[in-house]
Coordinates of N, CA and C in Angstrom, one line a residue:
X1 N 8.6 -20.0 -23.0 CA 7.6 -21.1 -22.9 C 6.3 -20.5 -23.2
X2 N 5.7 -21.0 -24.3 CA 4.4 -20.5 -24.7 C 3.2 -21.4 -24.3
X3 N 2.0 -21.2 -24.8 CA 0.8 -21.9 -24.4 C 0.6 -23.2 -25.2
X4 N 1.4 -23.5 -26.2 CA 1.2 -24.7 -27.0 C 1.5 -25.9 -26.2
X5 N 0.8 -27.0 -26.4 CA 0.9 -28.3 -25.6 C 1.2 -29.5 -26.6
X6 N 1.8 -29.2 -27.7 CA 2.1 -30.3 -28.6 C 3.4 -31.1 -28.1
X7 N 3.6 -32.2 -28.7 CA 4.8 -33.0 -28.4 C 6.1 -32.3 -28.7
X8 N 6.1 -31.6 -29.8 CA 7.3 -30.8 -30.2 C 7.6 -29.7 -29.2
X9 N 6.5 -29.1 -28.8 CA 6.7 -28.0 -27.8 C 7.3 -28.6 -26.5
X10 N 6.8 -29.8 -26.1 CA 7.3 -30.4 -24.9 C 8.8 -30.7 -25.0
X11 N 9.2 -31.1 -26.1 CA 10.7 -31.3 -26.3 C 11.4 -30.0 -26.2
X12 N 10.9 -28.9 -26.8 CA 11.6 -27.6 -26.7 C 11.6 -27.1 -25.3
X13 N 10.5 -27.2 -24.6 CA 10.4 -26.7 -23.2 C 11.3 -27.3 -22.3
X14 N 11.6 -28.6 -22.4 CA 12.4 -29.4 -21.5 C 13.9 -29.2 -21.7
X15 N 14.2 -28.8 -22.9 CA 15.7 -28.7 -23.3 C 16.5 -27.9 -22.3
X16 N 16.1 -26.7 -21.8 CA 16.9 -26.0 -20.8 C 17.3 -26.8 -19.5
X17 N 16.4 -27.8 -19.2 CA 16.7 -28.5 -17.9 C 17.6 -29.7 -18.1
X18 N 17.8 -30.1 -19.4 CA 18.7 -31.3 -19.7 C 20.1 -31.1 -19.3
X19 N 20.6 -29.8 -19.2 CA 21.9 -29.6 -18.9 C 22.2 -30.0 -17.4
X20 N 21.2 -29.9 -16.6 CA 21.3 -30.4 -15.2 C 21.4 -31.9 -15.2
X21 N 20.6 -32.6 -16.0 CA 20.6 -34.0 -16.1 C 22.0 -34.5 -16.6
X22 N 22.5 -33.8 -17.6 CA 23.8 -34.1 -18.1 C 24.9 -34.1 -17.1
X23 N 24.9 -32.9 -16.3 CA 26.0 -32.8 -15.3 C 25.9 -33.8 -14.2
X24 N 24.7 -34.0 -13.7 CA 24.5 -35.0 -12.6 C 24.6 -36.4 -13.1
X25 N 24.2 -36.6 -14.3 CA 24.3 -38.0 -14.9 C 25.7 -38.4 -15.1
X26 N 26.6 -37.4 -15.6 CA 28.0 -37.7 -15.8 C 28.6 -38.0 -14.4
X27 N 28.3 -37.2 -13.4 CA 28.8 -37.3 -12.1 C 28.5 -38.7 -11.5
X28 N 27.2 -39.1 -11.7 CA 26.8 -40.5 -11.2 C 27.6 -41.6 -11.9
X29 N 27.7 -41.4 -13.3 CA 28.4 -42.5 -14.0 C 29.9 -42.6 -13.5
X30 N 30.5 -41.5 -13.3 CA 31.9 -41.5 -12.8 C 32.0 -42.1 -11.4
X31 N 31.0 -41.7 -10.5 CA 31.0 -42.3 -9.2 C 30.8 -43.8 -9.2
X32 N 29.8 -44.2 -10.1 CA 29.5 -45.6 -10.2 C 30.8 -46.4 -10.7
X33 N 31.5 -45.8 -11.7 CA 32.7 -46.4 -12.2 C 33.7 -46.6 -11.1
X34 N 34.0 -45.5 -10.4 CA 35.0 -45.6 -9.3 C 34.5 -46.6 -8.2
X35 N 33.2 -46.9 -8.1 CA 32.7 -47.8 -7.1 C 32.6 -49.2 -7.7
X36 N 33.3 -49.4 -8.9 CA 33.4 -50.7 -9.5 C 32.1 -51.3 -10.0
X37 N 31.2 -50.5 -10.4 CA 30.0 -51.0 -11.0 C 30.2 -51.1 -12.5
X38 N 29.7 -52.2 -13.1 CA 29.9 -52.4 -14.5 C 29.0 -51.4 -15.3
X39 N 29.3 -51.3 -16.6 CA 28.6 -50.4 -17.5 C 27.1 -50.9 -17.6
X40 N 26.9 -52.2 -17.6 CA 25.6 -52.8 -17.7 C 24.8 -52.5 -16.4
X41 N 25.4 -52.5 -15.3 CA 24.7 -52.2 -14.0 C 24.3 -50.7 -14.0
X42 N 25.2 -49.9 -14.5 CA 24.9 -48.4 -14.5 C 23.8 -48.1 -15.4
X43 N 23.8 -48.7 -16.6 CA 22.7 -48.6 -17.6 C 21.4 -49.1 -17.0
X44 N 21.4 -50.3 -16.5 CA 20.2 -50.9 -15.9 C 19.6 -50.0 -14.8
X45 N 20.5 -49.5 -13.9 CA 20.0 -48.7 -12.8 C 19.4 -47.4 -13.3
X46 N 20.0 -46.8 -14.3 CA 19.5 -45.5 -14.9 C 18.2 -45.7 -15.6
X47 N 18.0 -46.7 -16.4 CA 16.8 -46.9 -17.2 C 15.7 -47.6 -16.5
X48 N 16.0 -48.3 -15.4 CA 15.0 -49.1 -14.6 C 14.7 -48.3 -13.3
X49 N 15.7 -48.1 -12.5 CA 15.4 -47.3 -11.2 C 15.1 -45.9 -11.5
X50 N 15.9 -45.2 -12.4 CA 15.7 -43.9 -12.9 C 15.3 -42.9 -11.7
X51 N 16.3 -42.7 -10.8 CA 16.1 -41.8 -9.7 C 17.5 -41.3 -9.3
X52 N 17.8 -40.1 -9.6 CA 19.2 -39.6 -9.4 C 19.7 -39.7 -8.0
X53 N 19.0 -39.1 -7.0 CA 19.6 -39.2 -5.7 C 19.6 -40.6 -5.1
X54 N 18.5 -41.4 -5.5 CA 18.4 -42.8 -5.0 C 19.6 -43.6 -5.6
X55 N 19.9 -43.3 -6.9 CA 21.0 -44.1 -7.5 C 22.4 -43.9 -6.8
X56 N 22.6 -42.7 -6.4 CA 23.8 -42.4 -5.6 C 23.8 -43.2 -4.3
X57 N 22.6 -43.2 -3.6 CA 22.5 -44.0 -2.4 C 22.7 -45.5 -2.6
X58 N 22.0 -46.0 -3.7 CA 22.2 -47.4 -4.0 C 23.6 -47.8 -4.2
X59 N 24.3 -46.9 -5.0 CA 25.7 -47.2 -5.3 C 26.6 -47.3 -4.0
X60 N 26.4 -46.3 -3.1 CA 27.2 -46.3 -1.9 C 26.8 -47.5 -1.0
X61 N 25.5 -47.9 -1.0 CA 25.1 -49.1 -0.2 C 25.6 -50.4 -0.8
X62 N 25.7 -50.5 -2.1 CA 26.2 -51.7 -2.7 C 27.7 -51.8 -2.4
X63 N 28.4 -50.6 -2.4 CA 29.8 -50.6 -2.1 C 30.1 -51.1 -0.6
X64 N 29.1 -50.8 0.3 CA 29.3 -51.2 1.7 C 28.7 -52.6 1.9
X65 N 28.2 -53.3 0.8 CA 27.6 -54.6 0.9 C 26.4 -54.6 1.9
X66 N 25.6 -53.6 1.8 CA 24.3 -53.6 2.7 C 23.3 -54.6 2.1
X67 N 22.4 -55.1 2.9 CA 21.4 -56.1 2.5 C 20.4 -55.4 1.5
X68 N 19.9 -56.2 0.6 CA 19.0 -55.7 -0.4 C 17.7 -55.1 0.2
X69 N 17.3 -55.7 1.4 CA 16.1 -55.1 2.0 C 16.3 -53.7 2.4
X70 N 17.5 -53.4 3.0 CA 17.9 -52.0 3.4 C 17.9 -51.1 2.1
X71 N 18.5 -51.6 1.0 CA 18.5 -50.8 -0.2 C 17.1 -50.5 -0.7
X72 N 16.2 -51.5 -0.7 CA 14.9 -51.3 -1.2 C 14.2 -50.2 -0.4
X73 N 14.3 -50.3 1.0 CA 13.6 -49.4 1.9 C 14.1 -48.0 1.7
X74 N 15.4 -47.9 1.6 CA 16.1 -46.6 1.4 C 15.6 -45.9 0.1
X75 N 15.6 -46.7 -0.9 CA 15.2 -46.2 -2.2 C 13.7 -45.7 -2.2
X76 N 12.9 -46.5 -1.5 CA 11.5 -46.1 -1.4 C 11.3 -44.8 -0.7
X77 N 12.0 -44.7 0.4 CA 11.9 -43.5 1.3 C 12.4 -42.2 0.5
X78 N 13.5 -42.4 -0.2 CA 14.1 -41.3 -1.0 C 13.1 -40.8 -2.0
X79 N 12.4 -41.8 -2.7 CA 11.5 -41.4 -3.8 C 10.0 -41.3 -3.3
X80 N 9.8 -41.3 -2.0 CA 8.4 -41.3 -1.6 C 7.7 -39.9 -1.9
X81 N 8.5 -38.9 -2.1 CA 7.9 -37.6 -2.5 C 7.2 -37.7 -3.9
X82 N 7.6 -38.7 -4.7 CA 7.0 -38.8 -6.0 C 5.5 -39.2 -5.9
X83 N 5.1 -39.8 -4.8 CA 3.7 -40.1 -4.6 C 2.9 -38.8 -4.5
X84 N 3.4 -37.8 -3.8 CA 2.7 -36.5 -3.7 C 2.7 -35.8 -5.1
X85 N 3.9 -35.8 -5.8 CA 4.0 -35.2 -7.1 C 3.0 -35.8 -8.1
X86 N 3.0 -37.1 -8.2 CA 2.1 -37.8 -9.1 C 0.7 -37.5 -8.8
X87 N 0.3 -37.5 -7.5 CA -1.1 -37.2 -7.1 C -1.5 -35.8 -7.6
X88 N -0.6 -34.9 -7.4 CA -0.8 -33.5 -7.8 C -1.0 -33.4 -9.3
X89 N -0.1 -34.1 -10.0 CA -0.1 -34.0 -11.5 C -1.3 -34.7 -12.1
X90 N -1.8 -35.7 -11.4 CA -2.9 -36.6 -12.0 C -4.1 -35.8 -12.3
X91 N -4.4 -34.7 -11.5 CA -5.6 -33.9 -11.7 C -5.7 -33.3 -13.1
X92 N -4.5 -33.1 -13.8 CA -4.5 -32.5 -15.1 C -4.8 -33.6 -16.2
X93 N -4.8 -34.9 -15.8 CA -5.0 -35.9 -16.8 C -6.1 -36.9 -16.5
X94 N -7.2 -36.3 -15.8 CA -8.3 -37.1 -15.4 C -9.0 -37.7 -16.7
X95 N -9.0 -36.9 -17.8 CA -9.7 -37.4 -19.0 C -8.9 -38.4 -19.7
X96 N -7.7 -38.7 -19.3 CA -6.9 -39.7 -20.0 C -7.1 -41.1 -19.4
X97 N -6.7 -42.1 -20.1 CA -6.9 -43.5 -19.6 C -5.9 -43.8 -18.5
X98 N -6.2 -44.9 -17.7 CA -5.3 -45.3 -16.6 C -3.9 -45.6 -17.2
X99 N -3.8 -46.2 -18.3 CA -2.5 -46.6 -18.9 C -1.7 -45.3 -19.2
X100 N -2.3 -44.3 -19.7 CA -1.5 -43.1 -20.0 C -1.1 -42.4 -18.7
X101 N -1.9 -42.4 -17.7 CA -1.6 -41.9 -16.4 C -0.4 -42.6 -15.8
X102 N -0.4 -43.9 -16.0 CA 0.7 -44.7 -15.5 C 2.0 -44.4 -16.2
X103 N 1.9 -44.2 -17.5 CA 3.1 -43.8 -18.3 C 3.7 -42.5 -17.8
X104 N 2.8 -41.5 -17.6 CA 3.3 -40.2 -17.1 C 3.9 -40.4 -15.7
X105 N 3.2 -41.1 -14.8 CA 3.7 -41.2 -13.4 C 5.0 -42.0 -13.4
X106 N 5.2 -42.9 -14.3 CA 6.4 -43.7 -14.2 C 7.7 -42.9 -14.5
X107 N 7.6 -41.9 -15.4 CA 8.7 -41.2 -15.9 C 8.8 -39.8 -15.3
X108 N 7.9 -39.4 -14.5 CA 7.9 -38.0 -14.0 C 9.1 -37.9 -13.0
X109 N 9.7 -36.7 -13.0 CA 10.8 -36.4 -12.1 C 10.5 -35.1 -11.4
X110 N 11.4 -34.7 -10.5 CA 11.3 -33.4 -9.8 C 11.3 -32.3 -10.9
X111 N 12.2 -32.4 -11.8 CA 12.3 -31.4 -12.8 C 11.1 -31.3 -13.8
X112 N 10.7 -32.4 -14.3 CA 9.6 -32.4 -15.2 C 8.3 -32.0 -14.5
X113 N 8.2 -32.4 -13.2 CA 7.0 -31.9 -12.4 C 7.0 -30.4 -12.3
X114 N 8.2 -29.9 -11.9 CA 8.3 -28.4 -11.8 C 8.0 -27.7 -13.1
X115 N 8.5 -28.3 -14.2 CA 8.3 -27.8 -15.5 C 6.8 -27.8 -15.9
X116 N 6.1 -28.8 -15.5 CA 4.7 -28.9 -15.7 C 3.9 -27.9 -15.0
X117 N 4.3 -27.7 -13.7 CA 3.6 -26.7 -12.9 C 3.8 -25.3 -13.5
X118 N 5.0 -25.0 -14.0 CA 5.3 -23.8 -14.6 C 4.5 -23.6 -15.9
X119 N 4.4 -24.7 -16.7 CA 3.7 -24.7 -18.0 C 2.2 -24.4 -17.8
X120 N 1.6 -25.0 -16.8 CA 0.1 -24.8 -16.6 C -0.2 -23.4 -16.3
X121 N 0.8 -22.6 -15.8 CA 0.6 -21.2 -15.6 C 0.4 -20.4 -16.9
X122 N 0.9 -21.0 -18.0 CA 0.9 -20.4 -19.3 C -0.3 -20.9 -20.1
X123 N -1.0 -21.9 -19.6 CA -2.1 -22.6 -20.4 C -3.4 -22.6 -19.7
X124 N -3.6 -21.7 -18.8 CA -4.9 -21.6 -18.0 C -5.2 -22.9 -17.3
X125 N -4.1 -23.5 -16.7 CA -4.3 -24.7 -15.9 C -4.5 -26.0 -16.7
X126 N -4.0 -26.0 -17.9 CA -4.1 -27.2 -18.7 C -2.8 -27.8 -19.1
X127 N -2.8 -29.2 -19.2 CA -1.6 -29.9 -19.7 C -2.1 -31.0 -20.6
X128 N -1.2 -31.5 -21.5 CA -1.6 -32.5 -22.4 C -0.7 -33.7 -22.3
X129 N -1.2 -34.9 -22.6 CA -0.5 -36.1 -22.5 C 0.8 -36.0 -23.5
X130 N 0.6 -35.5 -24.7 CA 1.7 -35.4 -25.6 C 2.8 -34.5 -25.1
X131 N 2.4 -33.3 -24.5 CA 3.5 -32.4 -24.0 C 4.2 -33.0 -22.8
X132 N 3.5 -33.6 -21.9 CA 4.1 -34.2 -20.7 C 5.0 -35.4 -21.0
X133 N 4.5 -36.2 -22.0 CA 5.2 -37.4 -22.4 C 6.5 -37.0 -23.1
X134 N 6.5 -35.9 -23.9 CA 7.7 -35.4 -24.5 C 8.7 -35.0 -23.5
X135 N 8.3 -34.2 -22.5 CA 9.2 -33.7 -21.5 C 9.8 -34.9 -20.7
X136 N 8.9 -35.8 -20.3 CA 9.4 -37.0 -19.5 C 10.4 -37.8 -20.3
X137 N 10.1 -38.1 -21.6 CA 10.9 -39.0 -22.4 C 12.3 -38.4 -22.7
X138 N 12.3 -37.1 -23.0 CA 13.6 -36.5 -23.3 C 14.5 -36.5 -22.0
X139 N 13.9 -36.2 -20.9 CA 14.6 -36.2 -19.6 C 15.1 -37.6 -19.3
X140 N 14.3 -38.6 -19.6 CA 14.6 -40.0 -19.3 C 15.8 -40.5 -20.2
X141 N 15.8 -40.2 -21.4 CA 16.8 -40.6 -22.4 C 18.1 -39.9 -22.1
X142 N 18.0 -38.5 -21.9 CA 19.3 -37.8 -21.6 C 19.9 -38.3 -20.3
X143 N 19.2 -38.5 -19.3 CA 19.7 -39.0 -18.0 C 20.4 -40.4 -18.3
X144 N 19.8 -41.3 -18.9 CA 20.4 -42.6 -19.2 C 21.7 -42.5 -20.0
X145 N 21.6 -41.8 -21.0 CA 22.8 -41.6 -21.9 C 24.0 -40.9 -21.1
X146 N 23.6 -39.9 -20.3 CA 24.6 -39.2 -19.6 C 25.3 -40.0 -18.6
X147 N 24.6 -40.9 -17.9 CA 25.2 -41.8 -16.9 C 26.1 -42.8 -17.6
X148 N 25.7 -43.3 -18.7 CA 26.6 -44.3 -19.5 C 27.9 -43.6 -19.9
X149 N 27.8 -42.4 -20.5 CA 28.9 -41.6 -20.9 C 29.8 -41.4 -19.7
X150 N 29.2 -41.0 -18.5 CA 30.0 -40.8 -17.3 C 30.8 -42.0 -16.9
X151 N 30.1 -43.2 -17.0 CA 30.8 -44.4 -16.6 C 32.0 -44.7 -17.6
X152 N 31.8 -44.4 -18.8 CA 32.9 -44.6 -19.8 C 34.0 -43.6 -19.6
X153 N 33.7 -42.4 -19.1 CA 34.7 -41.4 -18.8 C 35.3 -41.6 -17.4
X154 N 34.7 -42.5 -16.6 CA 35.2 -42.6 -15.2 C 36.6 -42.8 -15.0
X155 N 37.3 -43.5 -15.9 CA 38.7 -43.8 -15.8 C 39.6 -42.6 -16.0
X156 N 39.0 -41.5 -16.6 CA 39.8 -40.3 -16.9 C 39.5 -39.2 -15.9
X157 N 38.4 -39.2 -15.2 CA 38.0 -38.2 -14.3 C 37.9 -38.8 -12.9
X158 N 38.9 -38.6 -12.1 CA 38.9 -39.2 -10.8 C 38.1 -38.4 -9.8
X159 N 38.0 -37.1 -9.9 CA 37.2 -36.3 -8.9 C 36.3 -35.4 -9.7
X160 N 35.0 -35.8 -9.8 CA 34.0 -35.0 -10.6 C 33.7 -33.7 -9.9
X161 N 33.9 -33.5 -8.6 CA 33.6 -32.3 -7.9 C 34.5 -31.1 -8.4
X162 N 35.7 -31.5 -8.9 CA 36.6 -30.4 -9.4 C 36.0 -29.7 -10.6
X163 N 35.1 -30.3 -11.3 CA 34.4 -29.7 -12.5 C 33.0 -29.1 -12.2
X164 N 32.6 -29.2 -10.9 CA 31.3 -28.7 -10.5 C 30.2 -29.5 -10.8
X165 N 30.4 -30.8 -11.2 CA 29.3 -31.7 -11.5 C 28.3 -31.9 -10.3
X166 N 28.9 -31.8 -9.1 CA 28.0 -32.0 -7.9 C 27.1 -30.9 -7.7
X167 N 27.3 -29.7 -8.3 CA 26.4 -28.5 -8.1 C 25.4 -28.4 -9.2
X168 N 25.5 -29.3 -10.2 CA 24.6 -29.1 -11.4 C 23.1 -29.3 -11.0
X169 N 22.8 -30.2 -10.1 CA 21.4 -30.5 -9.7 C 20.9 -29.3 -8.9
X170 N 21.7 -28.8 -8.0 CA 21.3 -27.6 -7.2 C 21.0 -26.4 -8.1
X171 N 21.9 -26.2 -9.0 CA 21.7 -25.0 -9.9 C 20.4 -25.2 -10.8
X172 N 20.1 -26.4 -11.2 CA 18.9 -26.6 -12.0 C 17.7 -26.3 -11.2
X173 N 17.7 -26.8 -9.9 CA 16.5 -26.5 -9.0 C 16.3 -25.0 -8.7
X174 N 17.4 -24.3 -8.6 CA 17.3 -22.9 -8.3 C 16.6 -22.2 -9.5
X175 N 17.0 -22.6 -10.7 CA 16.4 -22.1 -11.9 C 14.9 -22.4 -12.0
X176 N 14.5 -23.6 -11.7 CA 13.1 -24.0 -11.8 C 12.3 -23.3 -10.7
X177 N 12.8 -23.1 -9.5 CA 12.1 -22.3 -8.5 C 11.9 -20.9 -8.9
X178 N 13.0 -20.3 -9.5 CA 12.9 -18.9 -10.0 C 11.8 -18.8 -11.1
X179 N 11.7 -19.7 -12.0 CA 10.7 -19.7 -13.0 C 9.3 -19.8 -12.5
X180 N 9.2 -20.6 -11.4 CA 7.9 -20.8 -10.8 C 7.4 -19.5 -10.1
X181 N 8.4 -18.8 -9.4 CA 8.1 -17.6 -8.7 C 7.6 -16.5 -9.6
X182 N 8.3 -16.4 -10.7 CA 8.0 -15.2 -11.6 C 6.8 -15.5 -12.6
X183 N 6.4 -16.7 -12.7 CA 5.4 -17.0 -13.7 C 4.0 -17.3 -13.2
X184 N 3.9 -17.7 -11.9 CA 2.6 -18.1 -11.3 C 2.0 -16.8 -10.7
X185 N 1.2 -16.1 -11.5 CA 0.6 -14.9 -11.1 C -0.7 -15.1 -10.3
X186 N -1.3 -16.3 -10.4 CA -2.5 -16.6 -9.6 C -2.2 -16.6 -8.1
X187 N -1.1 -17.2 -7.7 CA -0.7 -17.3 -6.3 C 0.0 -16.1 -5.8
X188 N 0.8 -15.4 -6.6 CA 1.5 -14.2 -6.2 C 2.8 -14.6 -5.5
X189 N 3.7 -13.6 -5.6 CA 5.1 -13.9 -5.1 C 5.1 -14.0 -3.6
X190 N 4.4 -13.2 -2.9 CA 4.4 -13.2 -1.4 C 3.9 -14.5 -0.9
X191 N 2.8 -15.0 -1.4 CA 2.3 -16.3 -0.9 C 3.3 -17.4 -1.2
X192 N 3.9 -17.5 -2.3 CA 4.8 -18.5 -2.6 C 6.0 -18.5 -1.7
X193 N 6.5 -17.3 -1.5 CA 7.7 -17.1 -0.6 C 7.3 -17.5 0.9
X194 N 6.1 -17.2 1.3 CA 5.7 -17.6 2.6 C 5.6 -19.1 2.8
X195 N 5.1 -19.8 1.8 CA 5.1 -21.3 1.8 C 6.5 -21.9 1.8
X196 N 7.4 -21.3 1.0 CA 8.7 -21.8 0.9 C 9.4 -21.6 2.3
X197 N 9.3 -20.5 2.9 CA 9.9 -20.3 4.3 C 9.3 -21.2 5.3
X198 N 7.9 -21.4 5.2 CA 7.3 -22.3 6.1 C 7.8 -23.7 6.0
X199 N 7.9 -24.2 4.8 CA 8.5 -25.6 4.5 C 9.9 -25.7 5.0
X200 N 10.7 -24.7 4.8 CA 12.1 -24.7 5.3 C 12.2 -24.8 6.8
X201 N 11.3 -24.0 7.5 CA 11.3 -24.1 9.0 C 10.8 -25.4 9.5
X202 N 9.8 -26.0 8.9 CA 9.3 -27.3 9.3 C 10.4 -28.4 9.1
X203 N 11.0 -28.3 7.9 CA 12.1 -29.3 7.6 C 13.2 -29.1 8.6
X204 N 13.6 -27.9 9.0 CA 14.7 -27.7 9.9 C 14.4 -28.3 11.3
X205 N 13.2 -28.2 11.8 CA 12.9 -28.8 13.1 C 12.6 -30.3 13.0
X206 N 12.0 -30.8 11.9 CA 11.8 -32.2 11.7 C 13.0 -33.0 11.5
X207 N 14.0 -32.4 10.9 CA 15.3 -33.2 10.6 C 16.0 -33.6 11.9
X208 N 15.7 -33.0 13.0 CA 16.3 -33.4 14.3 C 15.5 -34.5 14.9
X209 N 14.3 -34.8 14.4 CA 13.5 -35.8 15.0 C 13.4 -37.1 14.2
X210 N 13.7 -37.0 12.9 CA 13.5 -38.2 12.0 C 14.6 -38.1 10.9
X211 N 14.5 -39.1 10.0 CA 15.5 -39.1 8.9 C 15.2 -37.9 7.9
X212 N 16.2 -37.6 7.1 CA 16.0 -36.5 6.1 C 14.8 -36.7 5.2
X213 N 14.7 -37.9 4.7 CA 13.6 -38.2 3.7 C 12.2 -38.1 4.4
X214 N 12.1 -38.6 5.6 CA 10.8 -38.5 6.3 C 10.5 -37.0 6.6
X215 N 11.6 -36.3 7.0 CA 11.4 -34.9 7.3 C 11.0 -34.1 6.1
X216 N 11.5 -34.4 4.9 CA 11.2 -33.8 3.7 C 9.7 -34.0 3.3
X217 N 9.3 -35.3 3.5 CA 7.9 -35.7 3.2 C 6.9 -34.9 4.2
X218 N 7.2 -34.9 5.4 CA 6.4 -34.2 6.4 C 6.3 -32.7 6.1
X219 N 7.5 -32.1 5.8 CA 7.5 -30.7 5.5 C 6.7 -30.3 4.2
X220 N 6.8 -31.3 3.2 CA 6.1 -31.0 2.0 C 4.5 -31.1 2.2
X221 N 4.1 -32.1 2.9 CA 2.6 -32.2 3.2 C 2.2 -31.0 4.1
X222 N 3.0 -30.6 5.1 CA 2.6 -29.4 5.9 C 2.6 -28.2 5.0
X223 N 3.5 -28.1 4.1 CA 3.5 -26.9 3.2 C 2.3 -26.8 2.3
X224 N 1.9 -28.0 1.8 CA 0.6 -28.0 1.0 C -0.6 -27.6 1.8
X225 N -0.7 -28.1 3.0 CA -1.8 -27.7 3.9 C -1.8 -26.2 4.2
X226 N -0.6 -25.7 4.6 CA -0.4 -24.3 4.9 C -0.7 -23.4 3.7
X227 N -0.3 -23.8 2.5 CA -0.6 -23.1 1.3 C -2.1 -23.0 1.0
X228 N -2.8 -24.1 1.2 CA -4.2 -24.2 1.0 C -4.9 -23.2 1.9
X229 N -4.6 -23.2 3.2 CA -5.2 -22.3 4.2 C -4.9 -20.9 3.9
X230 N -3.7 -20.6 3.5 CA -3.3 -19.2 3.2 C -4.0 -18.7 2.0
X231 N -4.2 -19.6 1.0 CA -4.9 -19.2 -0.2 C -6.4 -18.9 0.1
X232 N -7.0 -19.6 1.0 CA -8.4 -19.4 1.4 C -8.5 -18.0 2.1
X233 N -7.5 -17.6 2.8 CA -7.6 -16.3 3.6 C -7.3 -15.1 2.7
X234 N -6.9 -15.3 1.5 CA -6.6 -14.2 0.6 C -7.9 -13.5 0.1

């Protein structure tokens, strides 16, 4: 990953992460097929909702005939972390129009956000609309196509876990965290590890008091505040 911020570079930089999208996307398509969702519903969910973990939850709730209100609330809670990510990412695009910021925020994911944070370490804290749009668009299209292919293959693969599809997302996040740890020299390895441990501890205790999604949100905010204070003390 170099310092260039062109559209073509964005496409090249995001390519290593698409394997995770393919694995999880295929798994979702297969699960959706076995849950008796039509190909049109799978495609619509992937290109409109566009939220991996939330789509699995929506599928299971539809299978149980849960009310739409419960599905909407659950989807919002699962994706509430995107508010924090988009807010953090917006500082790099203050010079861009509101419309361009909305385009970026609409398609940003955990992976493209992590990729952007890793990229700005190589560019002296700068990002471009062209680069971010390329990364977001490639991820968006690969995810949608992968879920459709998964739905088409659903009749041939009864158990996606046998092929390790369920571990694809975890493996991709491990890789992204590793890249962040070794590339961000401004913060240093020790500070990043301290923040990660702090977030894990907060999440561990909060999960006994509230839902997993709220616990994750609280731990993330607490981690941001903790990191800010620790950075001031350096």
